[in-house]
CSV table of C-alpha atoms in Angstrom, one decimal:
chain,number,residue,atom,x,y,z
A,80,UNK,CA,60.0,-9.9,-38.9
A,81,UNK,CA,57.8,-6.6,-38.8
A,82,UNK,CA,54.9,-8.4,-40.7
A,83,UNK,CA,54.4,-10.6,-37.5
A,84,UNK,CA,54.0,-7.7,-35.4
A,85,UNK,CA,50.3,-6.9,-34.4
A,86,UNK,CA,48.9,-3.3,-35.0
A,87,UNK,CA,46.8,-2.4,-31.9
A,88,UNK,CA,44.2,0.5,-32.6
A,89,UNK,CA,42.2,2.1,-29.7
A,90,UNK,CA,38.5,2.3,-31.0
A,91,UNK,CA,38.4,5.6,-29.4
A,92,UNK,CA,41.2,7.1,-31.9
A,93,UNK,CA,40.5,4.9,-34.9
A,94,UNK,CA,39.1,7.6,-37.4
A,95,UNK,CA,42.1,9.7,-36.0
A,96,UNK,CA,44.5,6.9,-36.9
A,97,UNK,CA,43.4,6.4,-40.4
A,98,UNK,CA,43.2,10.1,-41.4
A,99,UNK,CA,47.0,10.7,-39.9
A,100,UNK,CA,48.1,8.0,-42.1
A,101,UNK,CA,46.1,9.1,-45.1
A,102,UNK,CA,44.0,6.0,-45.5
A,103,UNK,CA,40.9,8.5,-45.2
A,104,UNK,CA,40.4,12.0,-46.0
A,105,UNK,CA,39.0,14.2,-43.2
A,106,UNK,CA,36.3,15.6,-45.5
A,107,UNK,CA,34.7,11.7,-46.0
A,108,UNK,CA,31.5,13.2,-44.9
A,109,UNK,CA,30.9,15.1,-47.7
A,110,UNK,CA,30.8,11.9,-50.0
A,111,UNK,CA,28.3,9.8,-47.9
A,112,UNK,CA,25.3,11.7,-48.6
A,113,UNK,CA,25.1,10.8,-52.4
A,114,UNK,CA,26.0,7.1,-51.8
A,115,UNK,CA,23.2,7.0,-49.2
A,116,UNK,CA,20.8,8.5,-51.7
A,117,UNK,CA,21.8,5.7,-54.1
A,118,UNK,CA,21.6,3.2,-51.7
A,119,UNK,CA,17.7,4.3,-50.5
A,120,UNK,CA,16.9,4.2,-54.4
A,121,UNK,CA,18.5,0.7,-55.0
A,122,UNK,CA,16.7,-1.6,-52.2
A,123,UNK,CA,13.6,-0.2,-53.7
A,124,UNK,CA,14.1,-2.6,-56.5
A,125,UNK,CA,15.7,-6.0,-54.9
A,126,UNK,CA,14.9,-9.7,-55.9
A,127,UNK,CA,13.0,-11.9,-53.6
A,128,UNK,CA,15.9,-13.3,-51.4
A,129,UNK,CA,15.7,-14.5,-47.8
A,130,UNK,CA,19.2,-13.0,-47.1
A,131,UNK,CA,18.9,-9.7,-48.7
A,132,UNK,CA,15.6,-9.5,-46.7
A,133,UNK,CA,17.7,-10.1,-43.5
A,134,UNK,CA,20.5,-7.7,-44.4
A,135,UNK,CA,17.9,-4.8,-45.2
A,136,UNK,CA,16.0,-5.3,-41.9
A,137,UNK,CA,16.3,-2.6,-39.5
A,138,UNK,CA,20.2,-2.2,-40.0
A,139,UNK,CA,22.5,0.6,-41.3
A,140,UNK,CA,23.7,-0.9,-44.8
A,141,UNK,CA,27.3,-0.1,-45.0
A,142,UNK,CA,29.9,-1.0,-47.4
A,143,UNK,CA,30.2,-4.4,-46.5
A,144,UNK,CA,26.6,-5.3,-46.5
A,145,UNK,CA,26.8,-3.9,-50.4
A,146,UNK,CA,29.5,-6.6,-51.1
A,147,UNK,CA,27.4,-9.1,-49.8
A,148,UNK,CA,24.4,-7.8,-52.1
A,149,UNK,CA,26.5,-7.8,-54.9
A,150,UNK,CA,27.6,-11.4,-54.3
A,151,UNK,CA,23.9,-12.4,-54.0
A,152,UNK,CA,22.9,-10.5,-57.1
A,153,UNK,CA,25.7,-12.2,-59.1
A,154,UNK,CA,23.7,-15.5,-58.6
A,155,UNK,CA,20.2,-13.8,-59.0
A,156,UNK,CA,20.9,-11.8,-61.8
A,157,UNK,CA,23.4,-14.5,-63.9
A,158,UNK,CA,21.3,-14.6,-66.7
A,159,UNK,CA,21.7,-11.0,-67.7
A,160,UNK,CA,25.5,-11.3,-67.8
A,161,UNK,CA,27.2,-10.8,-71.3
A,162,UNK,CA,30.0,-12.1,-73.2
A,163,UNK,CA,32.5,-9.4,-71.8
A,164,UNK,CA,31.6,-10.3,-68.2
A,165,UNK,CA,29.2,-7.3,-67.6
A,166,UNK,CA,25.5,-7.1,-66.3
A,167,UNK,CA,22.5,-5.8,-68.1
A,168,UNK,CA,20.7,-5.8,-64.6
A,169,UNK,CA,20.0,-2.6,-63.7
A,170,UNK,CA,19.8,-3.7,-60.2
A,171,UNK,CA,23.6,-5.3,-60.4
A,172,UNK,CA,24.6,-1.7,-62.2
A,173,UNK,CA,23.0,0.2,-59.3
A,174,UNK,CA,25.1,-1.9,-56.7
A,175,UNK,CA,28.2,-1.7,-58.3
A,176,UNK,CA,28.2,2.1,-58.7
A,177,UNK,CA,27.7,2.3,-54.9
A,178,UNK,CA,30.6,-0.3,-54.3
A,179,UNK,CA,32.8,2.1,-56.5
A,180,UNK,CA,31.8,5.0,-54.8
A,181,UNK,CA,32.5,3.6,-51.2
A,182,UNK,CA,36.1,2.5,-52.7
A,183,UNK,CA,36.8,6.0,-53.7
A,184,UNK,CA,39.4,7.4,-51.4
A,185,UNK,CA,38.5,4.5,-48.8
A,186,UNK,CA,35.2,6.4,-47.9
A,187,UNK,CA,33.8,3.0,-46.9
A,188,UNK,CA,36.4,2.5,-44.2
A,189,UNK,CA,35.9,5.9,-42.7
A,190,UNK,CA,32.1,5.5,-42.4
A,191,UNK,CA,32.5,1.9,-41.0
A,192,UNK,CA,35.0,3.1,-38.2
A,193,UNK,CA,32.7,5.8,-37.5
A,194,UNK,CA,29.8,3.5,-37.0
A,195,UNK,CA,32.1,1.4,-35.0
A,196,UNK,CA,32.7,4.2,-32.7
A,197,UNK,CA,28.9,5.4,-32.7
A,198,UNK,CA,28.1,1.8,-31.5
A,199,UNK,CA,30.4,1.1,-28.5
A,200,UNK,CA,30.2,4.5,-27.2
A,201,UNK,CA,26.4,5.5,-27.8
A,202,UNK,CA,24.1,2.9,-29.1
A,203,UNK,CA,24.8,-0.5,-27.2
A,204,UNK,CA,25.4,1.7,-23.8
A,205,UNK,CA,22.0,3.2,-24.3
A,206,UNK,CA,20.4,-0.1,-25.2
A,207,UNK,CA,21.9,-1.8,-22.0
A,208,UNK,CA,21.0,1.1,-19.8
A,209,UNK,CA,17.2,0.9,-21.2
A,210,UNK,CA,17.4,-3.0,-20.6
A,211,UNK,CA,18.6,-2.4,-16.8
A,212,UNK,CA,16.1,0.5,-16.3
A,213,UNK,CA,13.5,-2.0,-17.5
A,214,UNK,CA,14.4,-4.6,-15.3
A,215,UNK,CA,14.8,-1.9,-12.3
A,216,UNK,CA,11.1,-1.0,-13.2
A,217,UNK,CA,10.0,-4.8,-13.3
A,218,UNK,CA,11.8,-5.1,-9.6
A,219,UNK,CA,10.0,-1.8,-8.4
A,220,UNK,CA,6.5,-2.9,-9.9
A,221,UNK,CA,7.2,-6.4,-7.9
A,222,UNK,CA,7.6,-4.7,-4.9
A,223,UNK,CA,4.4,-2.7,-5.3
A,224,UNK,CA,2.4,-5.5,-6.2
A,225,UNK,CA,3.5,-7.4,-2.8
A,226,UNK,CA,3.0,-3.9,-0.8
A,227,UNK,CA,-0.8,-3.8,-2.3
A,228,UNK,CA,-1.2,-7.2,-1.6
A,229,UNK,CA,-0.3,-7.0,2.2
A,230,UNK,CA,-2.2,-3.5,2.6
A,231,UNK,CA,-5.2,-5.1,0.8
A,232,UNK,CA,-5.4,-8.1,3.2
A,233,UNK,CA,-4.5,-5.8,6.2
A,234,UNK,CA,-7.4,-3.4,5.2
A,235,UNK,CA,-10.0,-6.6,4.4
A,236,UNK,CA,-9.0,-7.9,7.8
A,237,UNK,CA,-9.6,-4.3,9.6
A,238,UNK,CA,-13.0,-4.3,7.4
A,239,UNK,CA,-14.2,-7.9,8.3
A,240,UNK,CA,-13.2,-7.2,12.2
A,241,UNK,CA,-15.7,-3.9,11.8
A,242,UNK,CA,-18.6,-6.2,9.8
A,243,UNK,CA,-18.3,-9.1,12.7
A,244,UNK,CA,-18.3,-6.1,15.4
A,245,UNK,CA,-21.4,-4.5,14.2
A,246,UNK,CA,-23.2,-7.3,12.3
A,247,UNK,CA,-22.6,-5.6,9.1
A,248,UNK,CA,-23.9,-7.8,6.3
A,249,UNK,CA,-24.1,-5.9,3.4
A,250,UNK,CA,-21.8,-2.8,2.7
A,251,UNK,CA,-24.7,-1.2,0.5
A,252,UNK,CA,-27.1,-1.1,3.3
A,253,UNK,CA,-27.4,1.8,5.7
A,254,UNK,CA,-24.5,1.5,8.0
A,255,UNK,CA,-26.0,4.1,10.3
A,256,UNK,CA,-29.4,2.4,10.5
A,257,UNK,CA,-27.8,-0.9,11.6
A,258,UNK,CA,-25.7,0.7,14.4
A,259,UNK,CA,-28.6,2.4,15.8
A,260,UNK,CA,-30.7,-0.4,15.5
A,261,UNK,CA,-28.1,-2.3,17.8
A,262,UNK,CA,-28.6,0.6,20.7
A,263,UNK,CA,-30.8,-1.8,22.1
A,264,UNK,CA,-28.2,-4.2,23.0
A,265,UNK,CA,-27.0,-1.7,25.4
A,266,UNK,CA,-29.6,-2.3,27.9
A,267,UNK,CA,-29.2,-6.1,27.7
A,268,UNK,CA,-25.8,-5.4,28.8
A,269,UNK,CA,-26.4,-3.3,31.6
A,270,UNK,CA,-28.7,-5.8,32.7
A,271,UNK,CA,-26.2,-8.3,32.5
A,272,UNK,CA,-23.4,-6.6,34.5
A,273,UNK,CA,-26.4,-5.8,37.3
A,274,UNK,CA,-26.9,-9.2,38.0
A,275,UNK,CA,-23.2,-9.8,38.1
A,276,UNK,CA,-22.6,-7.0,40.4
A,277,UNK,CA,-25.2,-8.4,43.1
A,278,UNK,CA,-22.7,-11.1,43.8
A,279,UNK,CA,-19.9,-8.7,44.8
A,280,UNK,CA,-22.0,-7.6,47.5
A,281,UNK,CA,-20.0,-9.7,49.9
A,282,UNK,CA,-16.7,-8.5,48.4
A,283,UNK,CA,-18.0,-4.8,48.9
A,284,UNK,CA,-18.8,-5.7,52.6
A,285,UNK,CA,-15.1,-7.2,52.9
A,286,UNK,CA,-13.5,-4.0,51.6
A,287,UNK,CA,-15.8,-1.8,54.0
A,288,UNK,CA,-14.8,-3.9,57.0
A,289,UNK,CA,-11.2,-4.1,56.0
A,290,UNK,CA,-10.8,-0.4,55.8
A,291,UNK,CA,-12.9,0.4,58.7
A,292,UNK,CA,-10.5,-2.2,60.7
A,293,UNK,CA,-7.3,-0.5,59.3
A,294,UNK,CA,-8.2,3.1,59.4
A,295,UNK,CA,-10.8,3.3,61.9
A,296,UNK,CA,-13.4,5.0,59.7
A,297,UNK,CA,-16.0,4.3,57.2
A,298,UNK,CA,-14.7,4.4,53.5
A,299,UNK,CA,-17.0,2.6,50.9
A,300,UNK,CA,-17.4,2.5,47.1
A,301,UNK,CA,-20.5,4.8,46.7
A,302,UNK,CA,-21.5,4.2,43.2
A,303,UNK,CA,-20.9,0.6,43.7
A,304,UNK,CA,-22.9,0.4,47.0
A,305,UNK,CA,-25.6,2.1,45.5
A,306,UNK,CA,-26.0,-0.2,42.4
A,307,UNK,CA,-25.8,-3.1,44.7
A,308,UNK,CA,-29.0,-1.7,46.8
A,309,UNK,CA,-30.7,-0.1,44.2
A,310,UNK,CA,-29.8,-1.8,40.5
A,311,UNK,CA,-28.9,0.5,37.5
A,312,UNK,CA,-31.5,3.4,38.1
A,313,UNK,CA,-32.0,6.4,35.9
A,314,UNK,CA,-29.5,9.3,36.6
A,315,UNK,CA,-32.6,11.3,37.7
A,316,UNK,CA,-33.7,8.7,40.4
A,317,UNK,CA,-29.9,8.7,41.8
A,318,UNK,CA,-29.7,12.4,42.0
A,319,UNK,CA,-33.3,13.0,43.6
A,320,UNK,CA,-34.0,9.7,45.3
A,321,UNK,CA,-37.4,9.0,43.6
A,322,UNK,CA,-38.6,7.2,40.4
A,323,UNK,CA,-39.3,9.7,37.5
A,324,UNK,CA,-43.1,9.5,36.6
A,325,UNK,CA,-41.7,9.5,33.0
A,326,UNK,CA,-38.3,9.0,31.2
A,327,UNK,CA,-37.9,10.7,27.9
A,328,UNK,CA,-34.6,9.8,26.4
A,329,UNK,CA,-33.1,11.5,23.4
A,330,UNK,CA,-35.0,10.0,20.2
A,331,UNK,CA,-32.8,9.0,17.6
A,332,UNK,CA,-34.1,9.4,14.0
A,333,UNK,CA,-32.4,8.4,10.6
A,334,UNK,CA,-32.9,9.7,7.3
A,335,UNK,CA,-33.8,7.5,4.3
A,336,UNK,CA,-30.8,8.4,2.3
A,337,UNK,CA,-28.1,9.1,4.9
A,338,UNK,CA,-24.9,9.0,2.5
A,339,UNK,CA,-26.2,12.5,1.3
A,340,UNK,CA,-27.3,14.3,4.6
A,341,UNK,CA,-25.2,15.5,7.3
A,342,UNK,CA,-25.2,14.1,10.7
A,343,UNK,CA,-27.4,16.7,12.1
A,344,UNK,CA,-30.1,16.3,9.4
A,345,UNK,CA,-30.1,12.4,10.1
A,346,UNK,CA,-30.6,12.0,13.6
A,347,UNK,CA,-32.2,14.0,16.5
A,348,UNK,CA,-29.5,13.5,19.1
A,349,UNK,CA,-30.8,16.1,21.3
A,350,UNK,CA,-27.7,17.9,23.1
A,351,UNK,CA,-25.7,15.2,23.6
A,352,UNK,CA,-22.3,16.3,22.4
A,353,UNK,CA,-19.9,15.7,25.4
A,354,UNK,CA,-18.6,12.4,26.0
A,355,UNK,CA,-16.8,12.6,29.4
A,356,UNK,CA,-18.2,15.4,31.1
A,357,UNK,CA,-21.7,16.5,32.6
A,358,UNK,CA,-23.7,18.4,29.8
A,359,UNK,CA,-25.4,21.4,30.5
A,360,UNK,CA,-28.9,21.2,28.7
A,361,UNK,CA,-30.2,24.4,29.4
A,362,UNK,CA,-32.8,23.0,31.4
A,363,UNK,CA,-33.4,24.0,35.1
A,364,UNK,CA,-35.4,22.0,37.6
A,365,UNK,CA,-38.0,25.2,37.6
A,366,UNK,CA,-38.1,24.7,33.6
A,367,UNK,CA,-38.4,21.1,33.4
A,368,UNK,CA,-41.5,21.2,35.9
A,369,UNK,CA,-39.3,18.8,38.2
A,370,UNK,CA,-40.3,19.3,42.0
A,371,UNK,CA,-38.1,16.9,44.4
A,372,UNK,CA,-40.3,17.8,47.4
A,373,UNK,CA,-43.8,18.0,45.9
A,374,UNK,CA,-43.7,15.5,42.8
A,375,UNK,CA,-46.7,16.8,40.3
A,376,UNK,CA,-48.3,14.2,37.9
A,377,UNK,CA,-46.5,15.8,34.9
A,378,UNK,CA,-43.0,17.5,36.9
A,379,UNK,CA,-41.0,14.2,37.7
A,380,UNK,CA,-39.9,13.7,34.2
A,381,UNK,CA,-36.6,12.5,33.5
A,382,UNK,CA,-35.3,14.3,30.4
A,383,UNK,CA,-32.0,14.4,28.6
A,384,UNK,CA,-29.1,13.3,30.8
A,385,UNK,CA,-31.1,12.4,33.7
A,386,UNK,CA,-33.1,10.1,31.7
A,387,UNK,CA,-30.1,7.7,31.1
A,388,UNK,CA,-29.0,5.1,33.5
A,389,UNK,CA,-26.2,5.0,35.8
A,390,UNK,CA,-24.2,2.6,33.5
A,391,UNK,CA,-25.3,4.5,30.5
A,392,UNK,CA,-24.1,7.9,31.7
A,393,UNK,CA,-20.7,8.5,31.2
A,394,UNK,CA,-19.9,10.1,34.5
A,395,UNK,CA,-21.8,7.7,36.8
A,396,UNK,CA,-20.1,5.1,34.5
A,397,UNK,CA,-16.8,6.3,35.2
A,398,UNK,CA,-17.4,6.3,38.9
A,399,UNK,CA,-18.7,2.8,39.1
A,400,UNK,CA,-15.6,1.7,37.2
A,401,UNK,CA,-13.4,3.6,39.4
A,402,UNK,CA,-15.0,1.7,42.3
A,403,UNK,CA,-14.6,-1.6,40.4
A,404,UNK,CA,-11.1,-1.0,40.0
A,405,UNK,CA,-10.1,0.1,43.5
A,406,UNK,CA,-12.1,-3.4,44.7
A,407,UNK,CA,-10.0,-5.3,42.3
A,408,UNK,CA,-6.9,-3.7,43.4
A,409,UNK,CA,-8.0,-4.4,47.2
A,410,UNK,CA,-8.7,-8.2,46.4
A,411,UNK,CA,-5.4,-8.8,44.3
A,412,UNK,CA,-3.5,-7.2,47.2
A,413,UNK,CA,-5.2,-9.6,49.6
A,414,UNK,CA,-4.7,-12.6,47.3
A,415,UNK,CA,-1.3,-11.9,47.2
A,416,UNK,CA,-0.8,-11.7,50.9
A,417,UNK,CA,-2.6,-15.1,51.2
A,418,UNK,CA,-0.5,-16.7,48.4
A,419,UNK,CA,2.6,-15.6,50.1
A,420,UNK,CA,1.4,-17.1,53.3
A,421,UNK,CA,2.8,-14.1,55.3
A,422,UNK,CA,1.1,-12.7,58.5
A,423,UNK,CA,0.6,-9.4,57.3
A,424,UNK,CA,-0.2,-6.6,59.4
A,425,UNK,CA,-2.9,-5.6,57.2
A,426,UNK,CA,-4.7,-8.7,57.9
A,427,UNK,CA,-8.3,-8.4,59.3
A,428,UNK,CA,-10.7,-10.5,61.3
A,429,UNK,CA,-14.0,-10.0,60.2
A,430,UNK,CA,-15.6,-11.7,62.9
A,431,UNK,CA,-17.0,-14.5,60.9
A,432,UNK,CA,-19.1,-12.3,58.5
A,433,UNK,CA,-16.7,-12.9,55.7
A,434,UNK,CA,-14.4,-15.7,54.7
A,435,UNK,CA,-11.2,-14.3,53.5
A,436,UNK,CA,-9.9,-17.8,52.0
A,437,UNK,CA,-8.0,-17.9,48.5
A,438,UNK,CA,-10.6,-19.4,46.7
A,439,UNK,CA,-13.3,-17.2,47.7
A,440,UNK,CA,-11.0,-14.1,46.6
A,441,UNK,CA,-10.4,-15.5,43.3
A,442,UNK,CA,-14.0,-16.0,42.7
A,443,UNK,CA,-14.7,-12.2,43.6
A,444,UNK,CA,-11.6,-11.4,41.2
A,445,UNK,CA,-13.4,-13.8,38.5
A,446,UNK,CA,-16.8,-11.6,38.5
A,447,UNK,CA,-14.8,-8.3,38.7
A,448,UNK,CA,-13.2,-9.5,35.5
A,449,UNK,CA,-16.5,-10.3,33.8
A,450,UNK,CA,-17.9,-7.1,34.7
A,451,UNK,CA,-15.0,-5.2,33.0
A,452,UNK,CA,-14.5,-7.3,29.9
A,453,UNK,CA,-18.7,-6.6,29.3
A,454,UNK,CA,-18.3,-3.0,30.0
A,455,UNK,CA,-15.0,-2.5,28.3
A,456,UNK,CA,-15.8,-4.7,25.2
A,457,UNK,CA,-15.2,-2.7,21.9
A,458,UNK,CA,-18.8,-3.1,20.5
A,459,UNK,CA,-20.4,-2.0,23.4
A,460,UNK,CA,-17.9,1.2,23.7
A,461,UNK,CA,-18.7,1.8,20.0
A,462,UNK,CA,-22.4,1.6,20.8
A,463,UNK,CA,-22.1,3.9,23.8
A,464,UNK,CA,-20.1,6.3,21.7
A,465,UNK,CA,-22.5,6.3,18.7
A,466,UNK,CA,-25.6,6.9,21.4
A,467,UNK,CA,-24.2,9.8,22.6
A,468,UNK,CA,-22.1,11.7,19.9
A,469,UNK,CA,-23.4,11.9,16.3
A,470,UNK,CA,-20.0,12.9,15.2
A,471,UNK,CA,-18.6,9.7,16.6
A,472,UNK,CA,-21.4,8.0,14.4
A,473,UNK,CA,-20.4,9.7,11.2
A,474,UNK,CA,-16.6,9.2,12.2
A,475,UNK,CA,-17.5,5.8,12.3
A,476,UNK,CA,-19.2,5.6,8.9
A,477,UNK,CA,-16.7,7.4,7.2
A,478,UNK,CA,-13.9,5.0,8.5
A,479,UNK,CA,-15.8,2.0,7.2
A,480,UNK,CA,-16.9,3.2,3.9
A,481,UNK,CA,-12.8,4.6,3.5
A,482,UNK,CA,-11.7,0.8,4.4
A,483,UNK,CA,-14.0,-0.5,1.4
A,484,UNK,CA,-13.1,2.4,-1.0
A,485,UNK,CA,-9.4,2.0,0.0
A,486,UNK,CA,-9.4,-1.5,-0.9
A,487,UNK,CA,-11.2,-1.0,-4.2
A,488,UNK,CA,-8.4,1.7,-5.1
A,489,UNK,CA,-5.9,-0.6,-4.2
A,490,UNK,CA,-7.0,-3.6,-6.2
A,491,UNK,CA,-7.2,-1.0,-9.2
A,492,UNK,CA,-3.9,0.1,-8.5
A,493,UNK,CA,-2.5,-3.2,-8.2
A,494,UNK,CA,-3.9,-4.1,-11.7
A,495,UNK,CA,-2.4,-1.2,-13.1
A,496,UNK,CA,1.2,-2.0,-11.6
A,497,UNK,CA,0.6,-5.4,-12.9
A,498,UNK,CA,-0.3,-4.1,-16.6
A,499,UNK,CA,2.9,-1.7,-16.3
A,500,UNK,CA,4.7,-4.8,-15.2
A,501,UNK,CA,3.5,-6.6,-18.3
A,502,UNK,CA,4.5,-3.6,-20.5
A,503,UNK,CA,8.1,-3.5,-19.3
A,504,UNK,CA,8.5,-7.2,-19.7
A,505,UNK,CA,7.3,-7.1,-23.2
A,506,UNK,CA,9.7,-4.3,-24.1
A,507,UNK,CA,12.4,-6.3,-22.2
A,508,UNK,CA,11.9,-9.2,-24.4
A,509,UNK,CA,12.2,-7.2,-27.3
A,510,UNK,CA,15.2,-5.1,-26.5
A,511,UNK,CA,17.4,-8.2,-25.2
A,512,UNK,CA,17.6,-9.9,-28.8
A,513,UNK,CA,17.7,-6.4,-30.3
A,514,UNK,CA,21.1,-5.7,-28.0
A,515,UNK,CA,22.5,-9.3,-29.3
A,516,UNK,CA,22.0,-8.5,-32.6
A,517,UNK,CA,24.0,-5.1,-32.2
A,518,UNK,CA,26.6,-6.8,-30.6
A,519,UNK,CA,26.8,-9.7,-32.9
A,520,UNK,CA,26.9,-7.0,-35.6
A,521,UNK,CA,29.4,-4.7,-34.3
A,522,UNK,CA,32.0,-7.6,-33.5
A,523,UNK,CA,31.5,-8.5,-37.4
A,524,UNK,CA,32.1,-5.1,-38.2
A,525,UNK,CA,35.3,-5.0,-35.9
A,526,UNK,CA,36.5,-8.0,-37.7
A,527,UNK,CA,36.0,-6.7,-41.1
A,528,UNK,CA,37.6,-3.3,-40.2
A,529,UNK,CA,40.6,-5.1,-38.7
A,530,UNK,CA,40.8,-7.2,-42.0
A,531,UNK,CA,40.7,-4.7,-44.3
A,532,UNK,CA,43.3,-2.8,-42.4
A,533,UNK,CA,45.7,-5.5,-42.2
A,534,UNK,CA,45.3,-5.9,-46.1
A,535,UNK,CA,47.0,-2.5,-46.3
A,536,UNK,CA,49.7,-3.7,-44.2
A,537,UNK,CA,50.9,-6.8,-45.7
A,538,UNK,CA,48.6,-8.9,-43.6
A,539,UNK,CA,49.9,-7.8,-40.2
A,540,UNK,CA,47.6,-8.9,-37.7
A,541,UNK,CA,45.7,-5.8,-36.4
A,542,UNK,CA,43.4,-5.5,-33.3
A,543,UNK,CA,41.1,-2.7,-32.4
A,544,UNK,CA,41.2,-2.5,-28.5
A,545,UNK,CA,39.2,-0.3,-25.9
A,546,UNK,CA,36.0,-1.7,-27.2
A,547,UNK,CA,34.9,-3.3,-23.7
A,548,UNK,CA,35.5,0.2,-22.1
A,549,UNK,CA,32.4,1.7,-24.1
A,550,UNK,CA,30.1,-1.1,-23.3
A,551,UNK,CA,30.5,-2.9,-26.9
A,552,UNK,CA,30.5,-6.4,-25.5
């Protein structure tokens, strides 16, 4: 009846179990070293056999491997067997000696159990952990590659926008020279705006009449009124009421090799540093020779800020835009009142001088919209900043080439990550079969240990439990 009761041994206590039952001695480790030395010598002289090659390839040769090698040698060395059943082959003698040493005091069983515990507690979990790390690494690489792809696309899109805005054909050409060459386009924009402003004369009159009727006082839009009457004159003419005899705008020059020089060395910007405020160039009317009352032939020269047109001068341009926005707000309010068909207390009768119909006001607003679009165009604003600030030009150039360099860096980084992922994938492909092989041999080792212990207990079923806890499967 007892022969059918299974024996269950926890893997972690297997060596202790064998020692406590006198199957193995505690000093079994001291007998292993001589055996390992003999095995290392014996494997140097082996017959050509595929199974032997497989047994010896990268595996720890334990007692059960030795038994299988002896079985193979019985076939390969059969011609050396004498009448008394012994073998004359040195190979066979070496392996039989190894088997004998293993069987003494069940050293083989102690070693096999120790190897089993090492596998399930350390080797297999370590390989599994490495595989998981490789999988995680590949996932991280995929995410980085995706992020780089998005960043590259965004950067390329931004770069293409800059190229289109500034008509940059070749990244290797002079960026500053290209932009400075486009500054002449500003005057065309100003001329176009001035032509559209002429069509706002009726709107300006309507605004003035309306305010005069409501408030009883004359309030107009001074900068808009001036440009309507005189056009986009120089700031000098606006200040002194006369045209200059000569206009001397800041001369923009550029060095041949602009990438290796500073902004101050590249361009003679005069004293144009401030973008939003009046600029004091340190030139008084007396010093410059300008006399308003008595114009001299060489005295009425517009220099520096005074040489700029009203739409090119930041201060007067802002005043003009404020007038435009005020007129737009007024017309929008009037259009809303007419759209609601209300008899607003703010309605005004202009005595037939102006028609305040909805289509007419809508047309006025359309003109204002065109004027705003032209002056607020990003390219125009960039060119204005470039004309008045060398620092801005340097910043723009730096931003452009930074995007070019960033794209190149990100592409190189993406390639590096792709190569890293490839390396991880190759290592993963090597470790997965290795893990399966270790697990397979470990299961075989468990079976052999269970079978060997079972023989010592009249073939009672023996089960080694707890192997899954340590990751043996």
